[in-house]
Coordinates of C-alpha atoms in Angstrom, one line a residue:
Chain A
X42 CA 0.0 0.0 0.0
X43 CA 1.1 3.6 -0.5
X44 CA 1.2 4.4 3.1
X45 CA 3.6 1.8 3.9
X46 CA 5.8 2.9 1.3
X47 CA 5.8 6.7 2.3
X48 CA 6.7 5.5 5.4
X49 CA 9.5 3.1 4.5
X50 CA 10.8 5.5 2.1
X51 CA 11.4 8.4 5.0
X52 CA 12.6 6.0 7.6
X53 CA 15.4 4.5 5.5
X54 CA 16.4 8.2 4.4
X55 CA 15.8 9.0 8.4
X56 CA 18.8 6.4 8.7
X57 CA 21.4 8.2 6.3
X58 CA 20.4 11.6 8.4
X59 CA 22.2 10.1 11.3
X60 CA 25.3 8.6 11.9
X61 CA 23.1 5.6 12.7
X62 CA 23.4 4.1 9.1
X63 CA 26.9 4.8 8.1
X64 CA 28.8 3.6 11.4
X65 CA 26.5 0.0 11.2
X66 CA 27.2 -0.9 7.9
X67 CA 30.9 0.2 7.7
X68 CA 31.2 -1.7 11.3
X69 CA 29.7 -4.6 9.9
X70 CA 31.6 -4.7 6.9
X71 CA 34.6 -3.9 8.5
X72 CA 34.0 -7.1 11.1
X73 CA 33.2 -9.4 8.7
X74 CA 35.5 -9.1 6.2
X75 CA 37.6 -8.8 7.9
X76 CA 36.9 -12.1 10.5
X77 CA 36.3 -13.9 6.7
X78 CA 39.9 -13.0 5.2
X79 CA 41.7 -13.4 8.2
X80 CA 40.8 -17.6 7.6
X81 CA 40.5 -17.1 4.3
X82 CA 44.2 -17.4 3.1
X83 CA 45.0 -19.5 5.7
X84 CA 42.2 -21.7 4.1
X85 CA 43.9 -21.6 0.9
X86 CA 40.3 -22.6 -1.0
X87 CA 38.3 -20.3 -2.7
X88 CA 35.3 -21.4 -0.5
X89 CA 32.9 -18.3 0.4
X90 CA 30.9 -20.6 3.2
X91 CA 32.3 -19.2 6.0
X92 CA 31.5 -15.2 4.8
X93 CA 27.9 -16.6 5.3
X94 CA 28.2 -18.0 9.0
X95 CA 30.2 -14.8 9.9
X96 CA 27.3 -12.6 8.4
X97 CA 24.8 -14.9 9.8
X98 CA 26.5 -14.4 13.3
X99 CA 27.4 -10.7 12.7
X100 CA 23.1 -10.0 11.8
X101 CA 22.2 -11.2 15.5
X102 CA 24.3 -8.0 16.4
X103 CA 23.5 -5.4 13.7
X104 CA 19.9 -6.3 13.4
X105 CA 19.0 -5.1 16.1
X106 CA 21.0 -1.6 16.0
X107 CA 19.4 -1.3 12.3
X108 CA 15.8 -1.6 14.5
X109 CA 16.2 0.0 18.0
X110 CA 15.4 3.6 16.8
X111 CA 12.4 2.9 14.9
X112 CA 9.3 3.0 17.3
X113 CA 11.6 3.6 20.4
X114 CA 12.3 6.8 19.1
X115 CA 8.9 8.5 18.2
X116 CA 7.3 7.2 21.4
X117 CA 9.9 9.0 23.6
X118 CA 9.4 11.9 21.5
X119 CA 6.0 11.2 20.9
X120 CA 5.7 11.9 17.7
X121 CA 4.3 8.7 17.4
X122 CA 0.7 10.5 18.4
X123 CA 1.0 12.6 15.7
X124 CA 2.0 9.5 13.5
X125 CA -1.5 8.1 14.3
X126 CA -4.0 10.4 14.1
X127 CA -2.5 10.4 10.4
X128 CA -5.0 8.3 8.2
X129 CA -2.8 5.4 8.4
X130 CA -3.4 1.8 10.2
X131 CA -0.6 0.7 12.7
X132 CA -0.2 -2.2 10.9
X133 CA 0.8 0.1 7.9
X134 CA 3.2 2.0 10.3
X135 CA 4.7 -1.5 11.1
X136 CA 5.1 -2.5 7.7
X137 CA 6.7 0.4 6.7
X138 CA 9.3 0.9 9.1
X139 CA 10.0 -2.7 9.0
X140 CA 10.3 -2.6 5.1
X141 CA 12.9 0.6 5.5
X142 CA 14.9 -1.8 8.0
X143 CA 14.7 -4.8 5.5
X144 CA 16.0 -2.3 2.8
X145 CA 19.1 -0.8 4.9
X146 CA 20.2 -5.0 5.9
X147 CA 20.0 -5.5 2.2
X148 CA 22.4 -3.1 1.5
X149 CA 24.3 -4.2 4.0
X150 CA 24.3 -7.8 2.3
X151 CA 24.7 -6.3 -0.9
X152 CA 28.0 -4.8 -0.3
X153 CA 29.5 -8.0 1.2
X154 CA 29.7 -9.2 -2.1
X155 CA 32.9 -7.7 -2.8
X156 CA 34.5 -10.2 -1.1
X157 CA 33.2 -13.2 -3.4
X158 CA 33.1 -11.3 -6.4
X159 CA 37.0 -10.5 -5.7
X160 CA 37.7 -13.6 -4.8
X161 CA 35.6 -15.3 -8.2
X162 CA 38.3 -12.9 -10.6
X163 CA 41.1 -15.6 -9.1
X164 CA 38.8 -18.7 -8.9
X165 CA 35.2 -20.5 -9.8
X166 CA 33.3 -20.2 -7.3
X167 CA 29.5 -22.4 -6.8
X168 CA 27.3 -19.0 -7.5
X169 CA 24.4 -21.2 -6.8
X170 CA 25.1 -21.7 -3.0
X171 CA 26.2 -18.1 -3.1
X172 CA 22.4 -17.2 -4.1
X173 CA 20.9 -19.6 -2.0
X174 CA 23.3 -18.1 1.0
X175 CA 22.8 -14.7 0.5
X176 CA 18.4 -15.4 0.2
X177 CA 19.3 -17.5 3.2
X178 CA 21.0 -14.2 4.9
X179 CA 18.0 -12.2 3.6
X180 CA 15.3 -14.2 5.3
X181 CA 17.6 -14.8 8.8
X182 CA 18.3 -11.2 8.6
X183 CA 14.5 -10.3 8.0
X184 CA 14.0 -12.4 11.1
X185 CA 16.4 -10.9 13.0
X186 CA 14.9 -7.2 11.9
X187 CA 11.5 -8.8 13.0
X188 CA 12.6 -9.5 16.9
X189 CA 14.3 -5.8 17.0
X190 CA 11.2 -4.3 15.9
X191 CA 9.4 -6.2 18.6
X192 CA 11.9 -4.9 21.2
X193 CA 11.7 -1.1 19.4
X194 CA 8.1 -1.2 20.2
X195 CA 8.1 -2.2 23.5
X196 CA 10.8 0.2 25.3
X197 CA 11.0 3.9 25.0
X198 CA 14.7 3.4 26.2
X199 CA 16.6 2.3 22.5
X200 CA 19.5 0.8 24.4
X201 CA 17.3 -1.8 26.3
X202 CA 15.3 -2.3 22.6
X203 CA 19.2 -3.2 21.3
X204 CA 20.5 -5.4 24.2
X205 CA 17.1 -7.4 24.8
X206 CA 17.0 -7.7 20.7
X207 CA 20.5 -8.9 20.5
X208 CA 20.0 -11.4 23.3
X209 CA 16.9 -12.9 21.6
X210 CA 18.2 -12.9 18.1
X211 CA 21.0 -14.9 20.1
X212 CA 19.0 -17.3 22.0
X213 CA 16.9 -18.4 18.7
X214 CA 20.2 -19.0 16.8
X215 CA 23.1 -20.1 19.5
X216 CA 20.9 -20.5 21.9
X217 CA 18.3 -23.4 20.2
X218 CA 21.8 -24.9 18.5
X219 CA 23.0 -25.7 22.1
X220 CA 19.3 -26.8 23.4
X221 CA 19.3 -28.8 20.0
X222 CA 22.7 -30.4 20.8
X223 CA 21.9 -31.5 24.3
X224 CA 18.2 -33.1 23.5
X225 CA 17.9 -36.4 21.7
X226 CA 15.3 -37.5 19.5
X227 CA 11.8 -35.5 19.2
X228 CA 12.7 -32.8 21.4
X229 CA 16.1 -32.5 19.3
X230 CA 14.4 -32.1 16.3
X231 CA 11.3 -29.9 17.8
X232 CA 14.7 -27.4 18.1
X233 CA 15.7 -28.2 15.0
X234 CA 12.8 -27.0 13.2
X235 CA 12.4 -23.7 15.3
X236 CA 15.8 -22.1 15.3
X237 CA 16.9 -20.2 12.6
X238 CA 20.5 -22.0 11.7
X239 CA 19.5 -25.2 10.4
X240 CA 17.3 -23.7 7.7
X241 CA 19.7 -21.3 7.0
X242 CA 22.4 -24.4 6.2
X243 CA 19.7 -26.2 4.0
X244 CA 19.8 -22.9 2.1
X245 CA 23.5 -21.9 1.9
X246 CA 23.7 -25.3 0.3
X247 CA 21.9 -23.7 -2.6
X248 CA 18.7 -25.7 -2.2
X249 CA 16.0 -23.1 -1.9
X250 CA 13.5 -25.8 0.0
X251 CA 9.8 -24.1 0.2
X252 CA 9.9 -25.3 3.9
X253 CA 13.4 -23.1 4.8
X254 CA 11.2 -20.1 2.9
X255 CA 7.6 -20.8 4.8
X256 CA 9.5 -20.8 7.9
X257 CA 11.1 -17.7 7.5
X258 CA 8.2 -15.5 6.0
X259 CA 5.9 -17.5 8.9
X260 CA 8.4 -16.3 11.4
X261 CA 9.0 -12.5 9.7
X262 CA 4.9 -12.5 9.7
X263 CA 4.4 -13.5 13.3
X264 CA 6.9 -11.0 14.6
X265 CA 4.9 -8.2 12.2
X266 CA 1.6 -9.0 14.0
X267 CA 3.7 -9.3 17.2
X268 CA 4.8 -5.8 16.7
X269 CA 1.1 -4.5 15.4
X270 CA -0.5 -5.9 18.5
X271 CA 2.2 -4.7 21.4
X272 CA 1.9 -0.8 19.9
X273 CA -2.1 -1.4 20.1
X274 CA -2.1 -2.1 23.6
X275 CA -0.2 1.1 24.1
X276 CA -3.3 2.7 23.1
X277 CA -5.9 0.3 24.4
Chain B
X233 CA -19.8 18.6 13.8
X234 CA -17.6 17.0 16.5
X235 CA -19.3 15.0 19.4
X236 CA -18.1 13.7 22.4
X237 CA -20.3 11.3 23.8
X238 CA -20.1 10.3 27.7
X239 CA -16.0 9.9 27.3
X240 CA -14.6 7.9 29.8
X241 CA -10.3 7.0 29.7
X242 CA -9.0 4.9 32.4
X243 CA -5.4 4.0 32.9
X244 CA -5.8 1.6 35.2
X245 CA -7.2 2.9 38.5
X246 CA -6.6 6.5 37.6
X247 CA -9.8 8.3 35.8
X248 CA -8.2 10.6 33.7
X249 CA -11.5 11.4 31.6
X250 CA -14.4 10.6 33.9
X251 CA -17.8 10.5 31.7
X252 CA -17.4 13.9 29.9
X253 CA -19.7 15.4 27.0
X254 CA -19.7 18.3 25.2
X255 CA -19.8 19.1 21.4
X256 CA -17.8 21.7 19.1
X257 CA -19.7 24.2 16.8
X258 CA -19.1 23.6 12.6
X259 CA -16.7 27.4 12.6
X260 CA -16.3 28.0 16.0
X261 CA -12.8 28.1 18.2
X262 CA -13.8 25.9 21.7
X263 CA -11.3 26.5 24.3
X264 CA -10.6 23.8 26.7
X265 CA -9.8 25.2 30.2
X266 CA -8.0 23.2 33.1
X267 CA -5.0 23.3 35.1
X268 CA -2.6 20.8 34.5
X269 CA -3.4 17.0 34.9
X270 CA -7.0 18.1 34.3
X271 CA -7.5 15.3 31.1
X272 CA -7.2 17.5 28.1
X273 CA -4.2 16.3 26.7
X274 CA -6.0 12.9 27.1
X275 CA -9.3 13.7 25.9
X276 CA -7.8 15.3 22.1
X277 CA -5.3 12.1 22.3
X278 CA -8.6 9.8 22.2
X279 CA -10.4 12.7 19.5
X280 CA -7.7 12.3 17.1
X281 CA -7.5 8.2 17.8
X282 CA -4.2 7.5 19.4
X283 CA -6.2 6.4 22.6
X284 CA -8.8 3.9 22.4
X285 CA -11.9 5.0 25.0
X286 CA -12.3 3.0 28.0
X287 CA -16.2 4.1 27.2
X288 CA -18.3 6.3 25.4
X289 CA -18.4 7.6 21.9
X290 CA -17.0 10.5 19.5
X291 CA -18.8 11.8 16.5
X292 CA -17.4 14.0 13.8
X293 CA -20.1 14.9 11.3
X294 CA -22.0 12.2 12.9
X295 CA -19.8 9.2 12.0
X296 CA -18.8 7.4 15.3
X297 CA -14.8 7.3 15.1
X298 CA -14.6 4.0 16.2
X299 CA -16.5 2.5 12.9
X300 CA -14.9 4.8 10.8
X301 CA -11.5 5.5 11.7
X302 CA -9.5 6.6 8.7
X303 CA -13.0 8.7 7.8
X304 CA -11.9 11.0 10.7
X305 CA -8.7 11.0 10.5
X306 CA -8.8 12.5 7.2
X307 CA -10.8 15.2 8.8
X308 CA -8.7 16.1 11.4
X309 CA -5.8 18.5 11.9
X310 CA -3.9 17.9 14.9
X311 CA -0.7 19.3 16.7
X312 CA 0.2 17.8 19.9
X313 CA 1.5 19.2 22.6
X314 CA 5.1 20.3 22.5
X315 CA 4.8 20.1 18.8
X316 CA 6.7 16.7 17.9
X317 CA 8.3 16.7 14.7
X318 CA 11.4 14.8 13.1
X319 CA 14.2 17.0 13.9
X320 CA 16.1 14.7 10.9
X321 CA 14.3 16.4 8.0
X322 CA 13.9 19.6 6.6
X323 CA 11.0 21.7 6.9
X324 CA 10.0 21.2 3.2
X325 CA 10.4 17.8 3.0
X326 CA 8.8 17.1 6.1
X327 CA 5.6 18.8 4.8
X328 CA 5.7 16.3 1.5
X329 CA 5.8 13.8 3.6
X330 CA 2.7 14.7 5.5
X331 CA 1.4 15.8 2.1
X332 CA 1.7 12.2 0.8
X333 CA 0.6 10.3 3.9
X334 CA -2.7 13.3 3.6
X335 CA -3.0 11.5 0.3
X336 CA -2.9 14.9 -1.3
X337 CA -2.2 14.4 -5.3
X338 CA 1.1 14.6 -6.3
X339 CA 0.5 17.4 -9.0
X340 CA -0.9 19.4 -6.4
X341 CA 1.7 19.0 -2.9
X342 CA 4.1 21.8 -4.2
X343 CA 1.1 24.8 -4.1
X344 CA -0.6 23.3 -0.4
X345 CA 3.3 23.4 0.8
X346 CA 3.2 26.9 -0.4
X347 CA -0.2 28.2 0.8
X348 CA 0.6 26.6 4.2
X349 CA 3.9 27.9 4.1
X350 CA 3.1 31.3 3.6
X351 CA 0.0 31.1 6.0
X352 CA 2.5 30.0 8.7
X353 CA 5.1 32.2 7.8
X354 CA 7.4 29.7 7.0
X355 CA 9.3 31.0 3.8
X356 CA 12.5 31.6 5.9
X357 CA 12.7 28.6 7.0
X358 CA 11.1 26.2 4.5
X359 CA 15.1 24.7 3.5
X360 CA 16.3 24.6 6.7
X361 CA 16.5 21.2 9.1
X362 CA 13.7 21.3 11.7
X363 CA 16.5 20.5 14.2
X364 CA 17.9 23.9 14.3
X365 CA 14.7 25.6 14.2
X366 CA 13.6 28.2 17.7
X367 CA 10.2 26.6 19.5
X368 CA 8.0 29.7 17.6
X369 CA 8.8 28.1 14.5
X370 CA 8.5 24.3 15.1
X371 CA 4.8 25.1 16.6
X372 CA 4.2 27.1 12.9
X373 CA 5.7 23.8 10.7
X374 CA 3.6 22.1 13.5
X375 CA 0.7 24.1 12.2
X376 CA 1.3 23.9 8.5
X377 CA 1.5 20.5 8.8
X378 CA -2.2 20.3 10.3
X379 CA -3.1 22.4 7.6
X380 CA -2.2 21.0 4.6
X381 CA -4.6 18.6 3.7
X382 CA -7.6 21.6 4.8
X383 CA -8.9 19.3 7.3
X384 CA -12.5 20.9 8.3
X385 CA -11.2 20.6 11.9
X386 CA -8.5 22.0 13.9
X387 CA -7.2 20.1 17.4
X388 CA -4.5 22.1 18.8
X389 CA -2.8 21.1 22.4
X390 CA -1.3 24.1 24.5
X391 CA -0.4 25.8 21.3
X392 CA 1.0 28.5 22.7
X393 CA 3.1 26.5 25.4
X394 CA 6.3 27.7 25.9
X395 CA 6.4 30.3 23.3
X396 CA 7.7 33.6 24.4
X397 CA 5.3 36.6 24.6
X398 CA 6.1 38.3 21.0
X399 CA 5.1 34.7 19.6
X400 CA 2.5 33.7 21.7
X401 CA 0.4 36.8 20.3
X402 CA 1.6 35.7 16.8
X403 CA 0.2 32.3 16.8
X404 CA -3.3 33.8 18.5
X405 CA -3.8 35.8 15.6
X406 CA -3.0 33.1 13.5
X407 CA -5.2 30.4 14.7
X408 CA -8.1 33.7 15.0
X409 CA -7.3 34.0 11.6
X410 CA -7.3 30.2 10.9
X411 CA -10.7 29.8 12.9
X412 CA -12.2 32.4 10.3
X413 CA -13.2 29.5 8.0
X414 CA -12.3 26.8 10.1
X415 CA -13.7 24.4 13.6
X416 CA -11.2 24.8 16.2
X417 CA -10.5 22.9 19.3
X418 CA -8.1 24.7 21.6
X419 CA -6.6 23.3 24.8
X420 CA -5.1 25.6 27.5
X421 CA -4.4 26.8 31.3
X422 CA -3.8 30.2 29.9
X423 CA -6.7 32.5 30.8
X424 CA -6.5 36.1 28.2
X425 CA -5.8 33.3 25.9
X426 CA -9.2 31.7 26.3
X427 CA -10.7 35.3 26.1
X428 CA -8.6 36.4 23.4
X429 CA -9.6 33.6 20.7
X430 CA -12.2 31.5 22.0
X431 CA -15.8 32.1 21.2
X432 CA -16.7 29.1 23.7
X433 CA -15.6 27.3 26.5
X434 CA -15.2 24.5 28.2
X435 CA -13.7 24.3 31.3
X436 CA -12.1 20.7 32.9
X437 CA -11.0 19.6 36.0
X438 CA -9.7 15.8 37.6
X439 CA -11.5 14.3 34.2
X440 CA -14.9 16.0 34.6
X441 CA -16.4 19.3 33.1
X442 CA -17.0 22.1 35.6
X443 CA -18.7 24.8 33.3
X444 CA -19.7 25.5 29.8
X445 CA -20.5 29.0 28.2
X446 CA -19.2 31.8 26.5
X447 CA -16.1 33.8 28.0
X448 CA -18.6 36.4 29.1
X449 CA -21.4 34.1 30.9
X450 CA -18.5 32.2 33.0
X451 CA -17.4 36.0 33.8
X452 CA -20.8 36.8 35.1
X453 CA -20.9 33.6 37.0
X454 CA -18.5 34.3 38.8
X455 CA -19.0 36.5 41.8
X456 CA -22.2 38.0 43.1
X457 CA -20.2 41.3 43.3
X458 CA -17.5 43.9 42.1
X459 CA -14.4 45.2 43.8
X460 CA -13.0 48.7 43.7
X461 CA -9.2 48.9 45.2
X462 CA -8.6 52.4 46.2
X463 CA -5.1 54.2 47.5
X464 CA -6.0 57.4 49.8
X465 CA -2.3 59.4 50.6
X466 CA -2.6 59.4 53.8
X467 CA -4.4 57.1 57.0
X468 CA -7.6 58.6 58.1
X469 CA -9.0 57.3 60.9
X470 CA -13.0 57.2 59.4
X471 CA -12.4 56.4 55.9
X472 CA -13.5 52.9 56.2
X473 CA -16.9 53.8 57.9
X474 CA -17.6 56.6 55.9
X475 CA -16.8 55.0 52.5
X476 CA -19.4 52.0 54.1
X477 CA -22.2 54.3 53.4
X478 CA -21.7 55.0 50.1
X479 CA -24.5 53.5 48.3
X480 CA -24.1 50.0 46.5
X481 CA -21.0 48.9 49.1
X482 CA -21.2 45.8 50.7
X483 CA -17.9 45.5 52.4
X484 CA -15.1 47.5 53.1
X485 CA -11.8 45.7 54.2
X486 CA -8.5 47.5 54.7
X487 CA -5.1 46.4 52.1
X488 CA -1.9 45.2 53.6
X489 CA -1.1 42.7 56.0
X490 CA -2.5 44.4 59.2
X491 CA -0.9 43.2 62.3
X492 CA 0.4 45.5 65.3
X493 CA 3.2 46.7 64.2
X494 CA 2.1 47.4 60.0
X495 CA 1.1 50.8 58.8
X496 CA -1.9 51.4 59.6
X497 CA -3.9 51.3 55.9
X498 CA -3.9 53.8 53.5
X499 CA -5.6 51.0 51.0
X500 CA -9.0 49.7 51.0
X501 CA -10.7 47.0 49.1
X502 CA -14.6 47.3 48.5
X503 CA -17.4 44.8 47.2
X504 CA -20.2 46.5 45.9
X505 CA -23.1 45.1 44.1
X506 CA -22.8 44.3 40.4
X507 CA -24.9 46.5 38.8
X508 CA -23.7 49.9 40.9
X509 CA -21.8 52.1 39.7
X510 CA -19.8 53.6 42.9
X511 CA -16.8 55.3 41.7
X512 CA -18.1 58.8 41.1
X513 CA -19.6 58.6 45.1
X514 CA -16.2 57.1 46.0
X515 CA -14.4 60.3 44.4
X516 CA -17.3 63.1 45.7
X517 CA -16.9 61.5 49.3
X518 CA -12.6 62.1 48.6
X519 CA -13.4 65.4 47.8
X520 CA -15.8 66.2 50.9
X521 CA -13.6 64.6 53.7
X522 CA -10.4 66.0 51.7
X523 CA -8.9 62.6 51.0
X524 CA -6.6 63.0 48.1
X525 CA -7.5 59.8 46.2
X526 CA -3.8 58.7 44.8
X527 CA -5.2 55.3 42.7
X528 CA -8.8 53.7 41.8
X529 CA -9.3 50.8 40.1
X530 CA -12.1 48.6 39.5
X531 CA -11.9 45.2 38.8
X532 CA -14.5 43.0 37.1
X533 CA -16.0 39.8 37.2
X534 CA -14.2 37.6 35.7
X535 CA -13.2 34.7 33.7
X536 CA -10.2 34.0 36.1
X537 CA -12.4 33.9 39.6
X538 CA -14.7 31.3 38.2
X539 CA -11.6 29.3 37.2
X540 CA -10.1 29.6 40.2
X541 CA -13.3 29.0 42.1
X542 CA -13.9 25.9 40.2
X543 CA -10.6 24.2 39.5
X544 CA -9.2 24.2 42.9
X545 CA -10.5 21.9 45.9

């Protein structure tokens, strides 16, 4: 709808008005290529697998910073009341700033792929995992954005929004790997459906499996509505 | 052509808005009067639908605003208080963005920037960030931005809050002007204010309403009687008995703190009956007794007593 692309549109400018957008993805780029070259040569493959599980790693901590202005912000400077006595739904206001964060991580992603593009001028490299890795990235990131927006809704205060985000974002990707690892049978695989990670590894294999995807949009979609019905009961 | 209903808010166990009704005129400027923490700022938070209402209903041209939400909203103009904008954009791209969200047609946003932008007096400022801008001119951006889509009603909270005198005056005559062709709902604690734009008012306290009228009835409401301060130059020893006989007085009490060692008075306050007229008597009895009368000054009933009277327990 047009309402959640006006608002997506001046939220991800809002981003570059700030330092907010430039120091997250430099940092991020700066982390992670540099965590990924450091092994790289050492490696002495041209093998781009481990960029993805330092991206994957590195989006439980950036995701959250992308997200911890966006609601936390205009509450504590209520603009938010202004916001919505605009002819817009707050599922549209949702949407939209959630759409602006999805846009800002993509860019983000997008200029990571310097490194395999570098890298493909000296070797051959599988472009098909590299698609399948960087849609796998997409959706984990998307997921990650999802929980920070919850967070960003709930406190007025954007440091708690960033530390509580970055600790869930943790505990459904580390944190379901370790309960995964220590349960056996149906429990083990109960944790092997919810957390994020072993989807993403179907996908970085290249196989784009509709399940991997309907988890992901299921998840993104849940945390949406999640987000839509925490800034109601602000109101209620 | 805006109804409230009954309004009840709750938060919690605290009764903000405690069953309050009252209705706004199509082209007329309501004022709502009440000290701080008296529910205005709640009440136009649940007009404009940020709040939801714990009960009763709100009707702008007869269309309950909770069936038809984005109906009113369209309708609406609304500046909060303290004026929230986003201090990361610049004045004229923060109005195309309300623009846009107003669903205003493209080919037409550039000339409602400009009308509103010259209504408000924003020319100077139009290209500059809203971050750097003085509180007298983020209220005006505040303003234009209620504007722009010429919604056929105005809600405006403490729009002259913490504006300094020279601009405080500046936005009255704006939203008098403003409230030539449009509804206005004013909120406020600041009483020449209320006289000064409002052709009605309501007047709030602890979540109920305490009086309704015109600036003028609430005036007349107020007390039974008028007072007359007077300065004589000098203490004289009968002046208090002998102004009690002037006709229409019905009290005489000294000014200044009295106690034993004060000056004795030189000052007197007088109640007399609202529809005397005392002050030539007043000056003739000066005259007679050879008072020299150094100060007289007659104050009114007014719309300050009642609020006074009403709003504090």
């Amino acid at each position: 709808m047009r309402n959640v692309w006006t608002i997506a549109r001046r939220d991800f400018i809002a981003f570059f008005h700030s330092a907010m957008a430039y120091i997250v993805v430099s940092v991020f780029l700066l982390l992670t290529n540099f965590f990924f070259f450091y092994s790289f040569f050492v490696q002495n493959m041209a093998d781009v697998r481990n960029l993805f599980n330092l991206i994957s790693i590195m989006s439980a901590f950036f995701a959250p910073a992308i997200t911890m202005r966006l609601i936390a912000e205009e509450r504590r400077s209520r603009s938010i009341e202004l916001l919505l006595s605009f002819p817009v739904t707050k599922l549209q206001v949702v949407l939209g700033k959630y759409l602006a964060a999805i846009l800002l991580f993509s860019v983000m992603l997008g200029l990571t792929l310097i490194g395999p593009i570098t890298i493909s001028a000296v070797a051959d490299l599988d472009w098909g995992a590299i698609f399948g890795s960087y849609l796998g990235s997409l959706l984990l990131g998307s997921v990650y954005l999802g929980i920070g927006l919850v967070f960003s809704t709930v406190s007025r205060n954007q440091l708690v929004a960033v530390i509580l985000g970055i600790a869930a974002c943790l505990a459904i990707s580390l944190g379901v790997e370790f309960a995964r690892v220590l349960m056996e049978g149906a429990m083990a695989s109960f944790f092997d459906y919810l957390g994020v990670m072993s989807h993403f590894r179907s996908m970085s294999r290249g196989v784009i499996d509709s399940r991997d995807v309907i988890y992901y949009l299921s998840m993104s979609s849940f945390l949406v509505a999640l987000s839509v019905y925490l800034l109601d009961r602000e109101s209620a | 052509m805006l109804r409230v209903e009954n309004l009840a808010k709750h938060f919690d166990a605290v009764k903000a808005v405690n069953h309050i009704s009252f209705e706004v005129h199509q082209g007329e400027i309501l004022g709502f009067l009440g000290p701080n923490g008296a529910g205005k700022t709640t009440t136009m938070k649940v007009i404009t639908g940020y709040l939801a209402p714990t009960e009763g209903r709100i009707f702008i041209d007869d269309k309950d605003i909770a069936e038809f939400p984005l109906d009113a909203k369209t309708k609406i103009g609304y500046v909060p208080e303290s004026f929230p904008l986003y201090d990361d954009m610049i004045v004229y791209d923060y109005l195309r963005y309300v623009a846009k969200i107003r669903n205003i047609p493209a080919d037409k946003i550039d000339a409602r920037i400009l009308e509103v932008g010259g209504l408000a007096n924003l020319q100077s400022v139009i290209g500059r960030s809203i971050s750097e801008l003085s509180k007298g001119y983020r209220q005006r951006v505040g303003l234009a931005q209620a504007l722009i889509h010429e919604p056929e009603i105005l809600i405006l909270d403490e729009p002259t809050d913490g504006l300094d005198p020279n601009q405080k005056v500046e936005i009255r005559n704006l939203i008098r002007e403003i409230g030539k062709t449009r509804t206005i709902l004013l909120s406020t604690h600041n009483l020449p204010e209320v006289q000064q734009m409002c052709d009605r008012v309501v007047i709030i306290h602890d979540g109920q309403i305490v009086a309704k009228g015109t600036p003028e009835e609430l005036g007349q409401r107020s007390t039974g009687n008028n007072v007359l301060t007077i300065e004589l130059d000098k203490h004289y020893v009968d002046a208090a008995d002998r102004l009690k006989f002037v006709d229409g007085v019905m009290s005489v009490k000294p000014m200044g703190h009295g106690g034993e060692d004060a000056d004795p008075p030189t000052g007197f306050t007088i109640e007399y009956r609202k529809d005397a007229e005392i002050r030539p008597a007043v000056f003739k009895l000066a005259v007679d007794q050879s008072w020299t009368l150094m100060e007289m000054h007659r104050e009114e009933a007014s719309l300050e007593d009642i609020f006074q009277r009403l709003t504090t327990n």
